[in-house]
CSV table of C-alpha atoms in Angstrom, one decimal:
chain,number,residue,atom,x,y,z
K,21,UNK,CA,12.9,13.4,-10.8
K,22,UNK,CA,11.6,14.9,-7.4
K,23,UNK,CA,8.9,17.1,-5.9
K,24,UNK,CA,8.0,18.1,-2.1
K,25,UNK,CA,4.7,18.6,-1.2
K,26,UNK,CA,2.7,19.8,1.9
K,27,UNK,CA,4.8,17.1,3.7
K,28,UNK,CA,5.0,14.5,1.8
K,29,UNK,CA,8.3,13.9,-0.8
K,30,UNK,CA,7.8,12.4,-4.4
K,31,UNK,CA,11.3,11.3,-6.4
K,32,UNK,CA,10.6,8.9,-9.6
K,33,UNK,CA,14.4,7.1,-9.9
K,34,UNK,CA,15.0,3.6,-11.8
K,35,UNK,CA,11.4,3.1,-12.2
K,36,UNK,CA,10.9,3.4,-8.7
K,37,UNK,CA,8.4,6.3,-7.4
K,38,UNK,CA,9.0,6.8,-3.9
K,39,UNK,CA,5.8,8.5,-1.9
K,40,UNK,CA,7.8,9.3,1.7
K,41,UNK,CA,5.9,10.8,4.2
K,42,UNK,CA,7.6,13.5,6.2
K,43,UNK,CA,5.4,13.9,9.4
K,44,UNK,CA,3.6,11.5,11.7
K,45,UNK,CA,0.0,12.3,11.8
K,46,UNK,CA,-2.4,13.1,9.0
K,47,UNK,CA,-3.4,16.5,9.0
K,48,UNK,CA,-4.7,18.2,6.2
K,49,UNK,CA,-1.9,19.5,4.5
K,50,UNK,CA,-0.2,15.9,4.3
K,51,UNK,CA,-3.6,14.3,3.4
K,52,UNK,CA,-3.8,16.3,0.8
K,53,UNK,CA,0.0,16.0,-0.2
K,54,UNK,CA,0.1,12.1,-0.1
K,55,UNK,CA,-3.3,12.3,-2.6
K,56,UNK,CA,-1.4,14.3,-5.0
K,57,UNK,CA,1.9,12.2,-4.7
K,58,UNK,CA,-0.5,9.4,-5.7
K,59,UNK,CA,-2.2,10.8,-8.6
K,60,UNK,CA,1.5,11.9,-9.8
K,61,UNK,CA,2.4,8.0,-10.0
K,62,UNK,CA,-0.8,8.3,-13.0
K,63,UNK,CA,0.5,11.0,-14.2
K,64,UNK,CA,4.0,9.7,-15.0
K,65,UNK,CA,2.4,6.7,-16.7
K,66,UNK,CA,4.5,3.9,-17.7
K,67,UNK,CA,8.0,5.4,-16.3
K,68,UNK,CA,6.3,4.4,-12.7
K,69,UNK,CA,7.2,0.4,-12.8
K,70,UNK,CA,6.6,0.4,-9.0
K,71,UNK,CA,5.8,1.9,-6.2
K,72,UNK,CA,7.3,2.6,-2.6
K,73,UNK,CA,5.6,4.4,0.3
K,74,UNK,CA,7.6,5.1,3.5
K,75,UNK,CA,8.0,8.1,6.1
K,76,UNK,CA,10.5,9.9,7.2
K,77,UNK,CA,11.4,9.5,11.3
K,78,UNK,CA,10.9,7.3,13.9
K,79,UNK,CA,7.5,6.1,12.6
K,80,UNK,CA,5.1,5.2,9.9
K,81,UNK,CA,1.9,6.7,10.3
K,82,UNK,CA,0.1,7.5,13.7
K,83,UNK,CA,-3.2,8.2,12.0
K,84,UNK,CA,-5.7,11.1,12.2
K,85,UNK,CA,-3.8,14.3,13.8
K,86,UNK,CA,-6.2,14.2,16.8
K,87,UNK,CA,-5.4,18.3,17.8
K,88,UNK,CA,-6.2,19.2,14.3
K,89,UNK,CA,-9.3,16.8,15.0
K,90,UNK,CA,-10.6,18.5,18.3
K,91,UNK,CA,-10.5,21.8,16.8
K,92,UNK,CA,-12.4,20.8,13.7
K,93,UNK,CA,-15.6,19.0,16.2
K,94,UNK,CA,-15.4,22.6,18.1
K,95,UNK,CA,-17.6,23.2,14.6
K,96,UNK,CA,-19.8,19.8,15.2
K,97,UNK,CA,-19.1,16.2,13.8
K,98,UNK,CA,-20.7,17.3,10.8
K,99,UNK,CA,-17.9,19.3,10.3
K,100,UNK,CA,-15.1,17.5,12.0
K,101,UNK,CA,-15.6,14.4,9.6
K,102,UNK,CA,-16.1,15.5,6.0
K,103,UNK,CA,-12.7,14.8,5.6
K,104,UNK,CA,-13.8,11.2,5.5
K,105,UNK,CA,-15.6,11.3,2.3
K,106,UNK,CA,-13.6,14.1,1.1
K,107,UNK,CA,-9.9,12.9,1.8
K,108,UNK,CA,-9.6,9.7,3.1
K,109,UNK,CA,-11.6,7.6,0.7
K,110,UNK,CA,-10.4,9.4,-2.5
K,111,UNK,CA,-6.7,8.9,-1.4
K,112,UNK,CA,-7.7,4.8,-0.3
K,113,UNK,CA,-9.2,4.7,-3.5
K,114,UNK,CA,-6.4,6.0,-5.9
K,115,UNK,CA,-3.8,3.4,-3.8
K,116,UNK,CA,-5.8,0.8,-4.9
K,117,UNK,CA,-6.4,1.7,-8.0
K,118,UNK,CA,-2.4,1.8,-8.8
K,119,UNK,CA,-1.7,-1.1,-11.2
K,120,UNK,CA,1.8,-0.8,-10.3
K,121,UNK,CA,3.0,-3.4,-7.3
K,122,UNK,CA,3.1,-1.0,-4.3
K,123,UNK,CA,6.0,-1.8,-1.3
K,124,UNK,CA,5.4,-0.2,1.9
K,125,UNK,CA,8.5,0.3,4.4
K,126,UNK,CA,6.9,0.6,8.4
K,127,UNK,CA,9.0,1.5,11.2
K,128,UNK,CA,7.8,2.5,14.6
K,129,UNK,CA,3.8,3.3,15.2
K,130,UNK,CA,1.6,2.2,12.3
K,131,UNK,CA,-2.2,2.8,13.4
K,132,UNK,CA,-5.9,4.0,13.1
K,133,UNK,CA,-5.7,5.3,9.1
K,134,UNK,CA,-1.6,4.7,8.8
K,135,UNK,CA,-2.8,0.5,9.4
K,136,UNK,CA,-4.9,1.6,6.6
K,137,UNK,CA,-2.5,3.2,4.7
K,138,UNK,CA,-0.4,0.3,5.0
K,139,UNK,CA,-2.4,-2.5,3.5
K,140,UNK,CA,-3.2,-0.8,0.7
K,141,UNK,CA,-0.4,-2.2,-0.2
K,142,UNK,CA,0.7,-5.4,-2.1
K,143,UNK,CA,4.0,-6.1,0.2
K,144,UNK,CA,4.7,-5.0,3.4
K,145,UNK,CA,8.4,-4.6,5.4
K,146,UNK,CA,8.3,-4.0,9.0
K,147,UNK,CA,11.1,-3.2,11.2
K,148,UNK,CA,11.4,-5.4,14.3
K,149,UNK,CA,10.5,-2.3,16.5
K,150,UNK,CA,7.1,-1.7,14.4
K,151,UNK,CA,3.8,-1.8,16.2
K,152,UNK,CA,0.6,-1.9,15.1
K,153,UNK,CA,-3.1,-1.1,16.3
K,154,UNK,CA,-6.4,-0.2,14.8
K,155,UNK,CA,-7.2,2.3,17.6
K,156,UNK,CA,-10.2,3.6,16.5
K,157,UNK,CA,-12.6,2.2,19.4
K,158,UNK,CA,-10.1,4.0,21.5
K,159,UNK,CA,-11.4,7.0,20.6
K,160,UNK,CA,-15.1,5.9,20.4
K,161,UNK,CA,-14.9,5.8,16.6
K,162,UNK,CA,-15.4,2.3,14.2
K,163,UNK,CA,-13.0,2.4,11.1
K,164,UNK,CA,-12.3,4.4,8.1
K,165,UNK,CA,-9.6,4.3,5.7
K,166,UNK,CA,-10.7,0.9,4.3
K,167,UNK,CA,-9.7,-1.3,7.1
K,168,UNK,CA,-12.7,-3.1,8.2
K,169,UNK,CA,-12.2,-4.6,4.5
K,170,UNK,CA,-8.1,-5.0,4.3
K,171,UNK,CA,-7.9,-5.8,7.7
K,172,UNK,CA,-10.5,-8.7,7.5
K,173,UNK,CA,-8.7,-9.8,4.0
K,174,UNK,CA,-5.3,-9.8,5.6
K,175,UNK,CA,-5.5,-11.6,8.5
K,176,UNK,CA,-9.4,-13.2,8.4
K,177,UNK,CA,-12.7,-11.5,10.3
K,178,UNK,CA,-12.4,-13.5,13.6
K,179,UNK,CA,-8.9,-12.1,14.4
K,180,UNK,CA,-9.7,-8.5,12.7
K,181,UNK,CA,-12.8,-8.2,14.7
K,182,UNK,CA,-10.5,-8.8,18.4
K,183,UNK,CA,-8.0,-6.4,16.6
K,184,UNK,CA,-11.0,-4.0,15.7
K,185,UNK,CA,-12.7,-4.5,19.0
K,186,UNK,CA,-9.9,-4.6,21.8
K,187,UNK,CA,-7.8,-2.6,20.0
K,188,UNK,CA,-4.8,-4.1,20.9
K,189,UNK,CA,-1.4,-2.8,20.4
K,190,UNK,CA,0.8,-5.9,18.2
K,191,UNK,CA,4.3,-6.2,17.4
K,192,UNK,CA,6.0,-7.0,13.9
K,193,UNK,CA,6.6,-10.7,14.6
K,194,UNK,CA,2.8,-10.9,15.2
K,195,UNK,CA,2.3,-9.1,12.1
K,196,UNK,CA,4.8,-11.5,10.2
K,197,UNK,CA,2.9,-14.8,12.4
K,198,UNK,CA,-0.4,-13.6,11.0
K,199,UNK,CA,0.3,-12.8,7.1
K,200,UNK,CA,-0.4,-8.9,7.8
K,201,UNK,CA,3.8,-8.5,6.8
K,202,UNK,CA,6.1,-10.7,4.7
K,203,UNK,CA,9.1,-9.4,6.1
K,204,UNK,CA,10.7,-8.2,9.1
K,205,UNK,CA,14.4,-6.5,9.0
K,206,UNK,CA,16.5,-4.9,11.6
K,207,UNK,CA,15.3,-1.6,13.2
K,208,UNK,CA,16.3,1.2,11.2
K,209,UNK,CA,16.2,-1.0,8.2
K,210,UNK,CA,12.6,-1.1,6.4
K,211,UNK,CA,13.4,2.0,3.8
K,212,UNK,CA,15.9,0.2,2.5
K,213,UNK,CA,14.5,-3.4,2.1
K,214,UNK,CA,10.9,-1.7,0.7
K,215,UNK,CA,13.5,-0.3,-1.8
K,216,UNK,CA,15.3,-2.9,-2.7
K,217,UNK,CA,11.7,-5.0,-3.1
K,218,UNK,CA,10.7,-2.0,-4.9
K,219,UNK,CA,13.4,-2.2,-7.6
K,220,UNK,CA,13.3,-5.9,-8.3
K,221,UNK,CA,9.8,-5.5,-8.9
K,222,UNK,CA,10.5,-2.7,-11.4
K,223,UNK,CA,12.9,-4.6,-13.2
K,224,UNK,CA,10.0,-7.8,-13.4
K,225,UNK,CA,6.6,-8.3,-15.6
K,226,UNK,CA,5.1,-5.6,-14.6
K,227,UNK,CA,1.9,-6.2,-17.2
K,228,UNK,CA,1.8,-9.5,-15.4
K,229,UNK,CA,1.9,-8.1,-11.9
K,230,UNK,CA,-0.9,-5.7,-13.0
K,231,UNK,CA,-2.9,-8.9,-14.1
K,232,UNK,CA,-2.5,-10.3,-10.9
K,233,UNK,CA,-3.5,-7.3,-8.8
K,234,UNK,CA,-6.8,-7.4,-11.1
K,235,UNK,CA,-7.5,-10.8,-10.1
K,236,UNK,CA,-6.6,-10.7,-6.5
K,237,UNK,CA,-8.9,-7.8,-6.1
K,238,UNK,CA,-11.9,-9.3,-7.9
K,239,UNK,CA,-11.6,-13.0,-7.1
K,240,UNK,CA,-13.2,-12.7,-3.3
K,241,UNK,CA,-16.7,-13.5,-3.4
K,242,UNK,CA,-16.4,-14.5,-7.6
K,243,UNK,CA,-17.5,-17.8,-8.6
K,244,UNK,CA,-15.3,-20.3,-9.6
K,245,UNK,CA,-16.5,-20.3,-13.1
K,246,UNK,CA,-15.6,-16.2,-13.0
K,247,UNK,CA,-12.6,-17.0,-11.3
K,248,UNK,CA,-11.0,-19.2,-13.7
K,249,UNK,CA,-12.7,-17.6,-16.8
K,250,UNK,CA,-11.0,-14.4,-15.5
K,251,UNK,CA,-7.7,-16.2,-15.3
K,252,UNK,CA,-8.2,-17.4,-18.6
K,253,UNK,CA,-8.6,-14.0,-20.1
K,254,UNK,CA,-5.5,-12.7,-18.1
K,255,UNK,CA,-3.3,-15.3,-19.9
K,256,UNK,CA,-4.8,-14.4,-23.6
K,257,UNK,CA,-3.9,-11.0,-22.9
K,258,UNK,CA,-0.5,-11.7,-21.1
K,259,UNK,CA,0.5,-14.2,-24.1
K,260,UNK,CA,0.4,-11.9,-26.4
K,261,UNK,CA,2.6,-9.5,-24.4
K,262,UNK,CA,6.9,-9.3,-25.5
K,263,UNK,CA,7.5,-10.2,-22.5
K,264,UNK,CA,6.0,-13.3,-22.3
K,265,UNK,CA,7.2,-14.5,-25.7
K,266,UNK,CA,11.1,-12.6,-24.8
K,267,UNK,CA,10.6,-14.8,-21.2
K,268,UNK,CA,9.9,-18.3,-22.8
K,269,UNK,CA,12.8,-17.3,-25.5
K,270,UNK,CA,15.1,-17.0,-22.7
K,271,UNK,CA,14.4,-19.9,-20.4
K,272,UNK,CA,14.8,-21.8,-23.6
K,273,UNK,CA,18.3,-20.2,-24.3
K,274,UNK,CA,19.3,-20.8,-20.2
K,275,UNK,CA,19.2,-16.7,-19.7
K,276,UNK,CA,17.7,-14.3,-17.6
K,277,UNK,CA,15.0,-12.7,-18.8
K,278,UNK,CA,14.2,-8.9,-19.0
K,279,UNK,CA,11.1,-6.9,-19.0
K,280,UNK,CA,10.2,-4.0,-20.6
K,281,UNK,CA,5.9,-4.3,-19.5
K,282,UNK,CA,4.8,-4.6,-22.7
């Protein structure tokens, strides 16, 4: 199954739902195309077992369409950043609220709201050639998108306030150095390893993976107590699942399991 919206492509194949992004900067047409693409992973339901996102060119994501931008504070800041509220934080929102394991594939630029994009994600592929920056002080803005949280969580507050602050431009390797990425490929090369990450998670636990998306996302700043009680109720649930009695079954029997996420 496929779809094309307002620049952004949607094909559900194998499990897989691929979100591809088919221009560089984030107007309103392809903010609004990428939202829907999103939502449609919730509306296929269980057919979606994971999720890639990737663009279509030379890069990623260069962030907010800055000419679309200037036009838009001709009417006043008022005006110009609605789409804040209105776009940006819906879309951030409904990433993160995906219980499928979501892939991302970056090559080329990757900044301002595309960093953003990109650690809404659970794994990330870079292509050697990738660079990344915040960008926003460049501009004389602060952050949106989420990243003055993701960014902290991926690589700590003391390098995320430099990145934040400085602004500096930093490569893939960096990216790999500093846990931000867990893998770099050849240029030219990222599509195809996010898909291929993509379809081995499809083919996992995928109940599991949604357990552990819950607990990653609500362990910072939990107790220990709530931490491990958490855990505790993750496992009831999970060992009740076919899965986890089909898994055990195997090993037992010296196979290889498969999953159906139930």
């Amino acid at each position: 199954m496929s779809a094309s919206r307002d620049g952004v492509g949607y094909r559900l194949d194998a499990g897989v739902a691929t979100i591809e992004l088919r221009r560089p900067a984030l107007d309103v047409g392809l903010r609004g195309g990428l939202l829907a693409a999103v939502r449609q992973v919730g509306g296929d339901g269980t057919a979606v077992r994971a999720v890639l996102l990737t663009a279509q060119g030379k890069h990623f994501c260069m962030g907010q369409d800055l000419k679309e931008h200037a036009r838009a504070l001709e009417n006043g800041p008022a005006v110009a950043f609605t789409c804040v509220r209105d776009e940006y934080n819906p879309l951030v929102e409904a990433l993160h609220a995906l219980t499928q394991p979501v892939v991302v594939a970056v090559e080329g630029a990757c900044v301002g709201a595309g960093l953003g994009l990109a650690l809404c994600a659970d794994v990330r592929v870079a292509a050697e050639g990738a660079r990344f920056a915040t960008a926003f002080t460049g501009i004389g803005l602060a952050a949106d998108s989420g990243l003055s949280g993701s960014l902290a969580r991926a690589v700590g507050p003391s390098r995320a306030a430099g990145l934040m602050l400085l602004g500096d431009r930093f490569g893939a390797e960096e990216a790999l150095r500093w846990g931000l990425v867990h893998r770099v490929v050849p240029d030219g090369g990222a599509a195809a390893e996010g898909l291929a990450l993509a379809k081995r998670l499809a083919a996992g636990p995928t109940a599991a993976y949604a357990e552990v998306k819950a607990l990653l996302r609500d362990a910072p700043g939990a107790s220990l107590a709530a931490v491990l009680e958490r855990e505790a109720a993750a496992q009831e649930r999970l060992g009740a699942t076919r899965d986890h009695r089909a898994a055990v079954e195997a090993f037992l029997a010296r196979a290889e399991p498969s999953f159906e996420g139930r």
